[in-house]
Amino acid sequence: MQNTRYARSGMVCSVDHLASAAGLTMLDRGGSAADAAIATNAVLAVTAPHMCGLGGDLFALVHDGASGDRAEGSVTALNASGRAGSGADPDRLRAEGHTVMPLRNDIRSAPVPGAVDGWLALHSRYGRLPMATVLAPAIDLAAHGFPVSPLLAPIASALAHHPDFADVSSPGQLMTRPGVARTLEAIASSGREGFYQGEFGQGLLELGAGEYVPDDLAKPMADWVEPLRVRAFGHDVWSMPPNSQGYLLLLSLGIVDGLDLPPTPEHALWAHLLGEAARVAGHDRLSLLHEHARDLVSEAEIARRRTMVDPTARLRVRGLTAEGDTTYLCAVDGDGMGVSLIQSNASGFGSLLIEPRTGINLHNRGIGFSLTPGHPAEYGPGRRPPHTLTPALITRQDGSLRSVVGTMGGDAQPQILLQVITRLLRHGQSPGQAISAPRWRLGTGGTGFDTWDSPDETVMELEEGAGWADGLSALGHPVAGMPYGTGFGHAHLIDVLPDGVLAGAADPRARIGAAIGR
């Protein structure tokens, strides 16, 4: 079991100890939680290209801490997800025989990356240190080398067609990424122009061959938006509005808050009730989720869906209504600011396409688009695709920060967070207990982004160590056992205790993750 770590005045959690250390360095230098989060993410963009990077998207929730006479603080949300280029043409894809967006090796599934705009927006509003200072650890690692992690080494061959990755084969091997170092230096000195109009931007236009035009890169990808919120277990839980699937987490929590849960999560009924809450929340996601969707979370809708949950049997959800990779990180500073940030390539290395000048691999978040004519999430110029990214932030009833929490996991992100948050708030578990406990997920055996294609065909996949199998089978669930850590996310959590002490845990499934503080 992963131990809970404690700190007095600042903490950072991420999947990589090198990244967490960079974030903590920013706190030691007087930086804010936002500075720490950007520094952490920048290092991950160098060391974990299989999870995130400059060629991906970003979402963040920020609690600004006590400020002046506002002892409670406030929550803001940042959507830095990219938009499809001006050349986006769904008819062309359909004419080629596509019924869904291409998963790999197709530039049309790579909207203009939004992560760098997200860093700059976050830094502009909440940063304290110069951007050059914040990016310095990542620049050093990219230019002078970093030890390849045991997560990256076995799969780096997927990008062996690029010189940066050609000879990567073993953990601990020193790897450099000179093009990424140059790009980070350009961002530090010239802001977004150094990225979107610089070496990377020019290379992206060339690689796109008409998918993008210069104006597509000139428009900032980051927007401050109104977060969604639901009251559950005596707290307010916050997540992102559409185009994020954050509403699924909030719907699920609202449903579960009104159910008669067993006293401990070890009971199969606990897994059944949470699993059914996730299914009735998400079964119609494909028809509901698009960037302009509104009013997806309300007390009336939560109550309506709660009535569908049967504590005695698995529900058939059809007809009720007409290996994914990401990285999550969080930081809290000594002034009570908390940042919950999630950044992703979508599926593993993303599209497997690399911008050739810089060696930055491109995401494939465009797989969230629909190719159904007239669908509100149809692929088209300037549109944002539906996103699986689901950061979360929890506040107490007085508005003060309680927790920042999130996970990787594709479609399963809301399911994983539902379990972690319920363990934390309903059952009083420590961060280490809540994060390390065995999990379930709704599995299909597919890409990890197809859960809701056939919600009645999903299987309750149970992580090794979970004791729910017999009870769930008796309730009508198809179940399958899975090894611990196989596709059940890398969740991280920082909890602010009543006396102000910080308690955090990085997911042991990440193996090299670290929750470190000061």
Short mmCIF file of C-alpha atoms in Angstrom, two decimals:
data_model
loop_
_atom_site.label_atom_id
_atom_site.label_comp_id
_atom_site.label_asym_id
_atom_site.label_seq_id
_atom_site.Cartn_x
_atom_site.Cartn_y
_atom_site.Cartn_z
CA MET A 1 0.00 0.00 0.00
CA GLN A 2 1.21 3.48 -0.87
CA ASN A 3 1.91 5.48 2.26
CA THR A 4 0.37 8.89 2.69
CA ARG A 5 2.98 11.66 2.66
CA TYR A 6 2.63 14.75 4.82
CA ALA A 7 3.93 18.30 4.41
CA ARG A 8 3.61 21.59 6.23
CA SER A 9 3.51 24.28 3.56
CA GLY A 10 3.49 22.86 0.05
CA MET A 11 3.16 19.61 -1.89
CA VAL A 12 3.34 18.31 -5.46
CA CYS A 13 2.12 14.93 -6.77
CA SER A 14 2.84 13.50 -10.19
CA VAL A 15 3.64 10.29 -12.04
CA ASP A 16 7.40 11.02 -12.15
CA HIS A 17 9.67 11.91 -9.23
CA LEU A 18 11.77 14.16 -11.51
CA ALA A 19 8.67 16.19 -12.36
CA SER A 20 7.46 16.39 -8.76
CA ALA A 21 10.93 17.56 -7.70
CA ALA A 22 10.84 20.35 -10.29
CA GLY A 23 7.49 21.52 -8.94
CA LEU A 24 8.74 21.48 -5.37
CA THR A 25 11.76 23.53 -6.43
CA MET A 26 9.39 26.24 -7.63
CA LEU A 27 7.64 26.27 -4.24
CA ASP A 28 11.03 26.51 -2.50
CA ARG A 29 11.84 29.55 -4.65
CA GLY A 30 8.66 31.34 -3.62
CA GLY A 31 6.55 30.27 -6.57
CA SER A 32 2.86 29.57 -6.48
CA ALA A 33 1.08 26.25 -6.91
CA ALA A 34 0.51 27.35 -10.51
CA ASP A 35 4.27 27.76 -11.05
CA ALA A 36 4.81 24.34 -9.49
CA ALA A 37 2.16 22.73 -11.69
CA ILE A 38 3.60 24.21 -14.90
CA ALA A 39 7.15 23.19 -13.97
CA THR A 40 5.95 19.67 -13.18
CA ASN A 41 4.01 19.40 -16.43
CA ALA A 42 6.93 20.77 -18.45
CA VAL A 43 9.25 18.07 -17.09
CA LEU A 44 6.64 15.42 -17.87
CA ALA A 45 6.42 16.82 -21.42
CA VAL A 46 10.11 15.90 -21.69
CA THR A 47 10.31 12.63 -19.77
CA ALA A 48 6.86 11.11 -20.41
CA PRO A 49 5.99 11.60 -24.10
CA HIS A 50 3.88 8.43 -23.88
CA MET A 51 1.48 10.27 -21.57
CA CYS A 52 1.59 13.98 -22.36
CA GLY A 53 3.58 16.69 -24.06
CA LEU A 54 3.71 19.98 -25.91
CA GLY A 55 1.68 18.37 -28.69
CA GLY A 56 -1.32 17.69 -26.42
CA ASP A 57 -4.14 19.42 -24.55
CA LEU A 58 -4.66 20.61 -20.98
CA PHE A 59 -7.41 21.29 -18.45
CA ALA A 60 -6.96 22.76 -14.97
CA LEU A 61 -8.97 23.72 -11.91
CA VAL A 62 -7.53 26.33 -9.56
CA HIS A 63 -8.52 27.23 -6.02
CA ASP A 64 -6.90 30.59 -5.39
CA GLY A 65 -6.66 30.21 -1.60
CA ALA A 66 -7.44 32.86 0.99
CA SER A 67 -7.27 36.35 -0.48
CA GLY A 68 -7.92 39.60 1.36
CA ASP A 69 -11.26 39.34 3.13
CA ARG A 70 -12.19 36.17 1.20
CA ALA A 71 -11.04 33.54 3.63
CA GLU A 72 -12.75 30.86 1.58
CA GLY A 73 -11.12 31.46 -1.81
CA SER A 74 -12.69 30.76 -5.21
CA VAL A 75 -12.48 28.13 -7.95
CA THR A 76 -11.71 28.81 -11.62
CA ALA A 77 -11.43 26.48 -14.59
CA LEU A 78 -9.09 26.56 -17.58
CA ASN A 79 -9.94 24.83 -20.86
CA ALA A 80 -6.82 24.61 -23.02
CA SER A 81 -8.04 22.06 -25.52
CA GLY A 82 -7.24 22.59 -29.17
CA ARG A 83 -9.50 23.09 -32.16
CA ALA A 84 -9.62 21.30 -35.48
CA GLY A 85 -7.88 23.13 -38.31
CA SER A 86 -9.58 25.12 -41.04
CA GLY A 87 -9.06 22.24 -43.44
CA ALA A 88 -11.17 19.82 -41.39
CA ASP A 89 -13.51 18.04 -43.82
CA PRO A 90 -15.79 15.29 -42.48
CA ASP A 91 -17.18 14.52 -45.94
CA ARG A 92 -13.70 13.62 -47.14
CA LEU A 93 -13.22 11.18 -44.28
CA ARG A 94 -16.60 9.60 -44.93
CA ALA A 95 -15.82 9.33 -48.63
CA GLU A 96 -12.67 7.43 -47.72
CA GLY A 97 -14.82 4.91 -45.84
CA HIS A 98 -14.26 6.12 -42.29
CA THR A 99 -17.15 5.81 -39.85
CA VAL A 100 -15.10 6.94 -36.86
CA MET A 101 -12.09 9.23 -36.61
CA PRO A 102 -8.76 7.54 -37.43
CA LEU A 103 -6.94 6.44 -34.28
CA ARG A 104 -3.34 6.62 -35.50
CA ASN A 105 -1.10 8.10 -38.19
CA ASP A 106 -3.64 10.61 -39.49
CA ILE A 107 -3.16 14.34 -39.01
CA ARG A 108 -6.92 14.89 -39.05
CA SER A 109 -7.17 13.42 -35.56
CA ALA A 110 -4.71 16.02 -34.24
CA PRO A 111 -6.36 19.36 -33.43
CA VAL A 112 -4.01 22.29 -32.83
CA PRO A 113 -2.39 21.47 -29.44
CA GLY A 114 -3.58 23.65 -26.55
CA ALA A 115 -1.20 22.74 -23.71
CA VAL A 116 1.27 25.60 -24.19
CA ASP A 117 -1.53 28.17 -24.31
CA GLY A 118 -2.76 26.55 -21.09
CA TRP A 119 0.62 27.03 -19.39
CA LEU A 120 0.75 30.66 -20.47
CA ALA A 121 -2.79 31.43 -19.32
CA LEU A 122 -2.23 29.73 -15.97
CA HIS A 123 1.06 31.56 -15.48
CA SER A 124 -0.37 34.93 -16.50
CA ARG A 125 -3.14 34.76 -13.89
CA TYR A 126 -1.51 32.87 -11.04
CA GLY A 127 2.24 32.66 -11.60
CA ARG A 128 4.82 34.46 -9.45
CA LEU A 129 8.14 33.37 -10.93
CA PRO A 130 9.44 34.22 -14.42
CA MET A 131 8.49 31.66 -17.03
CA ALA A 132 12.18 31.09 -17.76
CA THR A 133 12.65 29.98 -14.14
CA VAL A 134 9.58 27.74 -14.26
CA LEU A 135 10.71 25.97 -17.44
CA ALA A 136 14.40 25.74 -16.50
CA PRO A 137 14.29 22.19 -15.03
CA ALA A 138 12.54 20.84 -18.11
CA ILE A 139 14.95 22.63 -20.45
CA ASP A 140 17.93 21.19 -18.59
CA LEU A 141 16.59 17.64 -18.74
CA ALA A 142 15.70 17.89 -22.43
CA ALA A 143 19.07 19.38 -23.39
CA HIS A 144 21.43 17.42 -21.16
CA GLY A 145 19.55 14.19 -20.66
CA PHE A 146 17.28 12.31 -18.30
CA PRO A 147 17.17 8.64 -17.32
CA VAL A 148 14.51 6.79 -19.29
CA SER A 149 11.78 5.57 -16.96
CA PRO A 150 10.61 1.96 -16.72
CA LEU A 151 7.25 3.18 -18.05
CA LEU A 152 8.73 4.70 -21.22
CA ALA A 153 11.44 2.16 -22.09
CA PRO A 154 9.21 -0.82 -23.07
CA ILE A 155 7.06 1.23 -25.47
CA ALA A 156 9.45 3.84 -26.90
CA SER A 157 9.81 1.72 -30.03
CA ALA A 158 6.43 3.07 -31.15
CA LEU A 159 8.27 6.28 -32.11
CA ALA A 160 11.48 4.62 -33.31
CA HIS A 161 11.05 6.39 -36.66
CA HIS A 162 12.34 9.58 -34.98
CA PRO A 163 16.03 9.92 -34.01
CA ASP A 164 15.19 10.94 -30.42
CA PHE A 165 13.57 7.54 -29.82
CA ALA A 166 15.45 5.28 -32.20
CA ASP A 167 17.86 3.81 -29.67
CA VAL A 168 15.74 3.95 -26.50
CA SER A 169 15.51 0.44 -25.13
CA SER A 170 16.22 0.18 -21.40
CA PRO A 171 15.32 1.92 -18.13
CA GLY A 172 18.00 4.26 -16.85
CA GLN A 173 19.40 4.94 -20.30
CA LEU A 174 20.24 8.64 -20.77
CA MET A 175 17.99 10.32 -23.34
CA THR A 176 18.06 13.85 -24.73
CA ARG A 177 15.39 15.73 -26.67
CA PRO A 178 17.18 18.71 -28.21
CA GLY A 179 14.21 19.91 -30.28
CA VAL A 180 12.01 19.98 -27.19
CA ALA A 181 14.73 21.90 -25.33
CA ARG A 182 14.83 24.53 -28.11
CA THR A 183 11.05 24.80 -28.06
CA LEU A 184 10.89 25.26 -24.30
CA GLU A 185 13.57 27.94 -24.54
CA ALA A 186 11.54 29.69 -27.22
CA ILE A 187 8.44 29.61 -25.01
CA ALA A 188 10.44 30.98 -22.07
CA SER A 189 11.76 33.88 -24.12
CA SER A 190 8.95 34.62 -26.59
CA GLY A 191 5.73 33.18 -25.09
CA ARG A 192 3.15 31.70 -27.44
CA GLU A 193 4.80 33.24 -30.49
CA GLY A 194 7.88 31.15 -29.77
CA PHE A 195 5.72 28.02 -30.01
CA TYR A 196 2.78 28.56 -32.34
CA GLN A 197 4.59 30.90 -34.74
CA GLY A 198 8.04 29.42 -34.14
CA GLU A 199 9.83 26.26 -35.21
CA PHE A 200 7.04 23.96 -34.02
CA GLY A 201 4.25 26.01 -35.59
CA GLN A 202 5.95 26.16 -38.97
CA GLY A 203 6.59 22.44 -38.89
CA LEU A 204 2.97 21.75 -37.94
CA LEU A 205 1.69 23.74 -40.91
CA GLU A 206 3.96 21.79 -43.23
CA LEU A 207 3.00 18.43 -41.72
CA GLY A 208 -0.68 19.34 -41.90
CA ALA A 209 -0.49 19.94 -45.66
CA GLY A 210 -3.66 22.03 -45.61
CA GLU A 211 -5.27 20.75 -42.38
CA TYR A 212 -4.22 24.00 -40.68
CA VAL A 213 -3.71 27.57 -41.84
CA PRO A 214 -1.62 30.23 -40.03
CA ASP A 215 -4.73 31.81 -38.51
CA ASP A 216 -5.52 28.51 -36.76
CA LEU A 217 -2.27 28.84 -34.81
CA ALA A 218 -2.71 32.57 -34.17
CA LYS A 219 -5.86 32.10 -32.08
CA PRO A 220 -5.19 31.27 -28.38
CA MET A 221 -6.49 27.84 -27.39
CA ALA A 222 -6.98 28.58 -23.67
CA ASP A 223 -10.24 29.86 -22.18
CA TRP A 224 -11.20 30.54 -18.59
CA VAL A 225 -14.60 28.90 -18.17
CA GLU A 226 -17.16 28.38 -15.42
CA PRO A 227 -16.51 25.10 -13.56
CA LEU A 228 -19.26 22.61 -12.79
CA ARG A 229 -20.07 21.70 -9.19
CA VAL A 230 -22.12 19.18 -7.24
CA ARG A 231 -22.68 18.75 -3.51
CA ALA A 232 -21.72 15.25 -2.34
CA PHE A 233 -20.80 13.82 1.05
CA GLY A 234 -20.99 17.27 2.66
CA HIS A 235 -18.52 18.84 0.22
CA ASP A 236 -18.59 20.64 -3.10
CA VAL A 237 -16.85 18.67 -5.85
CA TRP A 238 -15.78 20.66 -8.91
CA SER A 239 -14.87 19.57 -12.41
CA MET A 240 -14.68 20.88 -15.96
CA PRO A 241 -17.68 21.73 -18.14
CA PRO A 242 -18.01 20.38 -21.70
CA ASN A 243 -16.15 19.67 -23.90
CA SER A 244 -14.76 17.68 -20.92
CA GLN A 245 -16.61 14.62 -19.63
CA GLY A 246 -16.25 16.04 -16.09
CA TYR A 247 -20.04 16.12 -15.78
CA LEU A 248 -20.02 12.29 -15.61
CA LEU A 249 -18.02 12.37 -12.38
CA LEU A 250 -20.38 14.91 -10.84
CA LEU A 251 -23.53 13.07 -11.95
CA SER A 252 -22.13 9.82 -10.55
CA LEU A 253 -21.20 11.40 -7.21
CA GLY A 254 -24.59 13.06 -6.89
CA ILE A 255 -26.31 9.75 -7.57
CA VAL A 256 -24.14 7.83 -5.10
CA ASP A 257 -24.58 10.46 -2.38
CA GLY A 258 -28.28 9.58 -2.23
CA LEU A 259 -27.84 5.80 -2.20
CA ASP A 260 -27.67 3.55 0.84
CA LEU A 261 -24.03 2.50 0.65
CA PRO A 262 -22.69 -0.36 2.76
CA PRO A 263 -20.39 0.74 5.61
CA THR A 264 -17.18 -0.40 3.92
CA PRO A 265 -15.99 -0.44 0.29
CA GLU A 266 -15.03 -4.12 0.63
CA HIS A 267 -18.69 -5.14 0.21
CA ALA A 268 -19.71 -6.15 -3.33
CA LEU A 269 -22.81 -3.97 -3.01
CA TRP A 270 -20.50 -0.94 -2.82
CA ALA A 271 -18.92 -1.75 -6.16
CA HIS A 272 -22.34 -2.55 -7.63
CA LEU A 273 -23.92 0.75 -6.58
CA LEU A 274 -20.98 2.84 -7.76
CA GLY A 275 -20.76 0.89 -11.00
CA GLU A 276 -24.45 1.34 -11.73
CA ALA A 277 -24.23 5.04 -10.89
CA ALA A 278 -21.43 5.34 -13.44
CA ARG A 279 -23.44 3.47 -16.08
CA VAL A 280 -26.65 5.46 -15.67
CA ALA A 281 -24.60 8.67 -15.70
CA GLY A 282 -22.61 7.75 -18.81
CA HIS A 283 -24.73 5.52 -21.02
CA ASP A 284 -25.83 8.43 -23.23
CA ARG A 285 -22.55 10.35 -23.26
CA LEU A 286 -22.01 9.89 -27.00
CA SER A 287 -25.26 11.71 -27.79
CA LEU A 288 -24.95 14.39 -25.09
CA LEU A 289 -21.32 15.49 -24.91
CA HIS A 290 -20.10 18.25 -27.20
CA GLU A 291 -18.40 21.59 -26.63
CA HIS A 292 -21.65 23.57 -26.43
CA ALA A 293 -23.57 21.14 -24.18
CA ARG A 294 -25.19 22.78 -21.16
CA ASP A 295 -27.29 21.86 -18.12
CA LEU A 296 -25.96 18.32 -17.88
CA VAL A 297 -25.78 18.38 -14.07
CA SER A 298 -28.78 19.46 -12.03
CA GLU A 299 -30.50 18.22 -8.89
CA ALA A 300 -33.47 17.09 -10.96
CA GLU A 301 -31.28 15.14 -13.40
CA ILE A 302 -29.31 13.54 -10.58
CA ALA A 303 -32.55 12.50 -8.88
CA ARG A 304 -34.01 11.16 -12.15
CA ARG A 305 -30.99 9.01 -12.87
CA ARG A 306 -30.72 7.83 -9.26
CA THR A 307 -34.14 6.18 -9.59
CA MET A 308 -32.69 3.95 -12.31
CA VAL A 309 -30.23 2.29 -9.92
CA ASP A 310 -31.49 -1.05 -8.60
CA PRO A 311 -29.57 -2.26 -5.52
CA THR A 312 -30.57 -5.86 -6.30
CA ALA A 313 -29.59 -6.26 -9.95
CA ARG A 314 -27.62 -4.88 -12.87
CA LEU A 315 -29.66 -2.57 -15.08
CA ARG A 316 -30.01 -2.84 -18.86
CA VAL A 317 -29.44 0.78 -19.90
CA ARG A 318 -30.21 0.56 -23.63
CA GLY A 319 -33.40 2.43 -24.41
CA LEU A 320 -33.47 4.56 -21.26
CA THR A 321 -33.23 7.71 -23.43
CA ALA A 322 -34.13 8.60 -27.11
CA GLU A 323 -5.29 1.58 -23.37
CA GLY A 324 -5.53 5.25 -22.92
CA ASP A 325 -2.80 7.50 -21.62
CA THR A 326 -2.82 10.88 -19.92
CA THR A 327 -1.04 12.38 -16.96
CA TYR A 328 -2.51 14.08 -13.94
CA LEU A 329 -0.65 16.25 -11.45
CA CYS A 330 -1.57 18.49 -8.56
CA ALA A 331 0.08 21.10 -6.36
CA VAL A 332 -0.80 23.07 -3.23
CA ASP A 333 1.28 25.97 -1.95
CA GLY A 334 1.72 27.56 1.47
CA ASP A 335 -0.94 30.19 0.77
CA GLY A 336 -3.60 27.57 0.16
CA MET A 337 -3.67 27.80 -3.63
CA GLY A 338 -4.42 24.41 -5.18
CA VAL A 339 -4.05 23.39 -8.82
CA SER A 340 -5.60 20.26 -10.30
CA LEU A 341 -4.11 19.83 -13.78
CA ILE A 342 -4.51 17.12 -16.38
CA GLN A 343 -2.64 16.96 -19.69
CA SER A 344 -2.74 14.37 -22.39
CA ASN A 345 -1.87 13.01 -25.81
CA ALA A 346 -5.12 10.97 -25.67
CA SER A 347 -4.07 7.41 -26.58
CA GLY A 348 -0.52 6.59 -25.52
CA PHE A 349 1.90 8.50 -27.78
CA GLY A 350 -1.16 10.03 -29.43
CA SER A 351 -1.36 9.98 -33.21
CA LEU A 352 2.18 8.55 -33.58
CA LEU A 353 2.87 11.59 -35.78
CA ILE A 354 5.90 13.72 -34.92
CA GLU A 355 6.47 17.34 -35.90
CA PRO A 356 9.83 16.74 -37.60
CA ARG A 357 11.66 19.95 -36.71
CA THR A 358 11.31 19.64 -32.94
CA GLY A 359 10.56 15.96 -32.35
CA ILE A 360 7.31 16.82 -30.54
CA ASN A 361 4.76 14.04 -30.90
CA LEU A 362 1.18 15.05 -31.65
CA HIS A 363 -1.91 14.00 -29.76
CA ASN A 364 -4.97 12.33 -31.28
CA ARG A 365 -7.69 14.05 -29.28
CA GLY A 366 -9.64 14.34 -32.51
CA ILE A 367 -10.76 10.75 -31.99
CA GLY A 368 -13.46 12.27 -29.79
CA PHE A 369 -15.16 13.83 -32.82
CA SER A 370 -18.16 12.18 -34.45
CA LEU A 371 -18.43 11.43 -38.16
CA THR A 372 -22.22 11.21 -38.01
CA PRO A 373 -23.58 13.99 -40.24
CA GLY A 374 -25.23 16.71 -38.18
CA HIS A 375 -24.02 15.38 -34.83
CA PRO A 376 -23.25 18.32 -32.47
CA ALA A 377 -19.73 16.90 -31.98
CA GLU A 378 -19.12 16.32 -35.71
CA TYR A 379 -15.56 16.89 -36.91
CA GLY A 380 -15.31 20.33 -38.47
CA PRO A 381 -13.18 23.49 -38.71
CA GLY A 382 -12.56 25.31 -35.43
CA ARG A 383 -14.39 22.75 -33.30
CA ARG A 384 -13.23 21.19 -30.05
CA PRO A 385 -13.69 17.43 -29.69
CA PRO A 386 -15.35 15.77 -26.68
CA HIS A 387 -12.63 15.09 -24.11
CA THR A 388 -12.14 12.35 -21.53
CA LEU A 389 -9.95 14.60 -19.35
CA THR A 390 -11.57 15.02 -15.92
CA PRO A 391 -9.66 16.97 -13.26
CA ALA A 392 -11.38 17.39 -9.90
CA LEU A 393 -11.14 19.75 -6.94
CA ILE A 394 -13.01 19.53 -3.62
CA THR A 395 -13.98 22.36 -1.29
CA ARG A 396 -15.52 22.37 2.16
CA GLN A 397 -18.88 24.00 2.83
CA ASP A 398 -17.14 27.26 3.79
CA GLY A 399 -15.42 27.32 0.38
CA SER A 400 -11.96 26.44 1.65
CA LEU A 401 -9.84 23.96 -0.28
CA ARG A 402 -10.16 20.32 0.78
CA SER A 403 -8.53 18.31 -2.02
CA VAL A 404 -7.11 18.28 -5.52
CA VAL A 405 -7.42 14.93 -7.25
CA GLY A 406 -7.38 13.38 -10.70
CA THR A 407 -6.28 10.41 -12.77
CA MET A 408 -5.41 9.15 -16.21
CA GLY A 409 -7.57 6.40 -17.66
CA GLY A 410 -9.48 7.40 -20.81
CA ASP A 411 -13.22 6.80 -20.48
CA ALA A 412 -12.64 5.31 -17.02
CA GLN A 413 -11.43 8.54 -15.44
CA PRO A 414 -14.80 9.45 -13.85
CA GLN A 415 -15.20 5.85 -12.64
CA ILE A 416 -11.78 5.86 -10.94
CA LEU A 417 -12.36 9.26 -9.35
CA LEU A 418 -15.82 8.20 -8.18
CA GLN A 419 -14.18 5.41 -6.18
CA VAL A 420 -11.29 7.49 -4.84
CA ILE A 421 -13.47 10.42 -3.80
CA THR A 422 -16.11 8.19 -2.19
CA ARG A 423 -13.42 6.41 -0.19
CA LEU A 424 -11.97 9.77 0.90
CA LEU A 425 -15.16 11.68 1.75
CA ARG A 426 -17.70 8.99 2.62
CA HIS A 427 -15.45 6.43 4.31
CA GLY A 428 -12.77 8.70 5.74
CA GLN A 429 -9.85 6.88 4.17
CA SER A 430 -6.43 8.52 3.99
CA PRO A 431 -5.08 9.58 0.59
CA GLY A 432 -2.75 6.58 0.56
CA GLN A 433 -5.60 4.16 1.31
CA ALA A 434 -7.98 5.72 -1.20
CA ILE A 435 -5.40 5.85 -3.99
CA SER A 436 -3.88 2.40 -3.57
CA ALA A 437 -7.09 0.39 -3.00
CA PRO A 438 -8.13 -2.04 -5.78
CA ARG A 439 -10.51 -0.60 -8.37
CA TRP A 440 -13.15 -1.63 -10.86
CA ARG A 441 -13.75 -0.16 -14.28
CA LEU A 442 -16.26 -0.64 -17.07
CA GLY A 443 -14.25 -2.48 -19.70
CA THR A 444 -14.79 -3.35 -23.34
CA GLY A 445 -11.48 -4.91 -24.33
CA GLY A 446 -11.12 -2.10 -26.87
CA THR A 447 -9.22 1.18 -27.06
CA GLY A 448 -10.22 2.58 -23.65
CA PHE A 449 -12.17 5.32 -25.47
CA ASP A 450 -15.14 3.19 -26.53
CA THR A 451 -16.90 2.40 -23.23
CA TRP A 452 -20.16 4.04 -24.24
CA ASP A 453 -20.43 2.55 -27.73
CA SER A 454 -22.34 -0.39 -26.20
CA PRO A 455 -22.91 0.31 -22.49
CA ASP A 456 -24.84 -2.92 -21.94
CA GLU A 457 -21.88 -4.93 -23.22
CA THR A 458 -19.40 -3.54 -20.69
CA VAL A 459 -17.73 -5.89 -18.23
CA MET A 460 -16.90 -5.03 -14.62
CA GLU A 461 -13.14 -5.45 -14.78
CA LEU A 462 -11.79 -5.98 -11.28
CA GLU A 463 -8.25 -5.20 -10.26
CA GLU A 464 -6.27 -7.89 -8.52
CA GLY A 465 -6.97 -7.79 -4.78
CA ALA A 466 -10.62 -6.74 -5.10
CA GLY A 467 -12.98 -9.12 -3.37
CA TRP A 468 -16.17 -8.23 -5.22
CA ALA A 469 -16.29 -10.87 -7.98
CA ASP A 470 -18.78 -13.37 -6.54
CA GLY A 471 -21.14 -10.73 -5.21
CA LEU A 472 -21.15 -8.79 -8.48
CA SER A 473 -21.77 -11.94 -10.49
CA ALA A 474 -24.75 -12.72 -8.28
CA LEU A 475 -26.14 -9.24 -9.06
CA GLY A 476 -25.93 -9.92 -12.79
CA HIS A 477 -22.61 -8.30 -13.69
CA PRO A 478 -20.23 -9.94 -16.13
CA VAL A 479 -16.86 -9.72 -14.39
CA ALA A 480 -13.23 -10.21 -15.36
CA GLY A 481 -10.09 -10.20 -13.25
CA MET A 482 -7.19 -7.95 -14.21
CA PRO A 483 -3.65 -7.57 -12.84
CA TYR A 484 -3.10 -4.73 -10.39
CA GLY A 485 -2.21 -1.55 -12.24
CA THR A 486 -3.26 -2.72 -15.71
CA GLY A 487 -5.26 0.16 -17.13
CA PHE A 488 -6.74 1.33 -13.83
CA GLY A 489 -5.21 4.79 -14.02
CA HIS A 490 -2.53 6.73 -12.21
CA ALA A 491 -4.45 8.78 -9.65
CA HIS A 492 -2.87 11.42 -7.42
CA LEU A 493 -4.36 13.28 -4.47
CA ILE A 494 -3.44 16.09 -2.10
CA ASP A 495 -5.75 16.56 0.89
CA VAL A 496 -5.70 19.67 3.09
CA LEU A 497 -6.34 18.50 6.64
CA PRO A 498 -8.34 20.68 9.10
CA ASP A 499 -5.15 21.98 10.75
CA GLY A 500 -3.66 22.95 7.39
CA VAL A 501 -1.22 20.02 7.13
CA LEU A 502 -1.07 18.56 3.62
CA ALA A 503 -1.55 14.82 3.11
CA GLY A 504 -0.85 13.40 -0.31
CA ALA A 505 -0.37 10.20 -2.25
CA ALA A 506 0.95 9.37 -5.69
CA ASP A 507 -0.43 6.24 -7.29
CA PRO A 508 1.74 3.15 -6.69
CA ARG A 509 0.60 1.90 -10.10
CA ALA A 510 2.87 4.54 -11.63
CA ARG A 511 5.93 2.95 -9.96
CA ILE A 512 8.03 6.12 -10.29
CA GLY A 513 5.41 8.59 -9.03
CA ALA A 514 6.09 10.88 -6.09
CA ALA A 515 4.14 12.96 -3.60
CA ILE A 516 6.72 15.31 -2.10
CA GLY A 517 6.37 18.37 0.09
CA ARG A 518 8.05 20.97 2.22
#
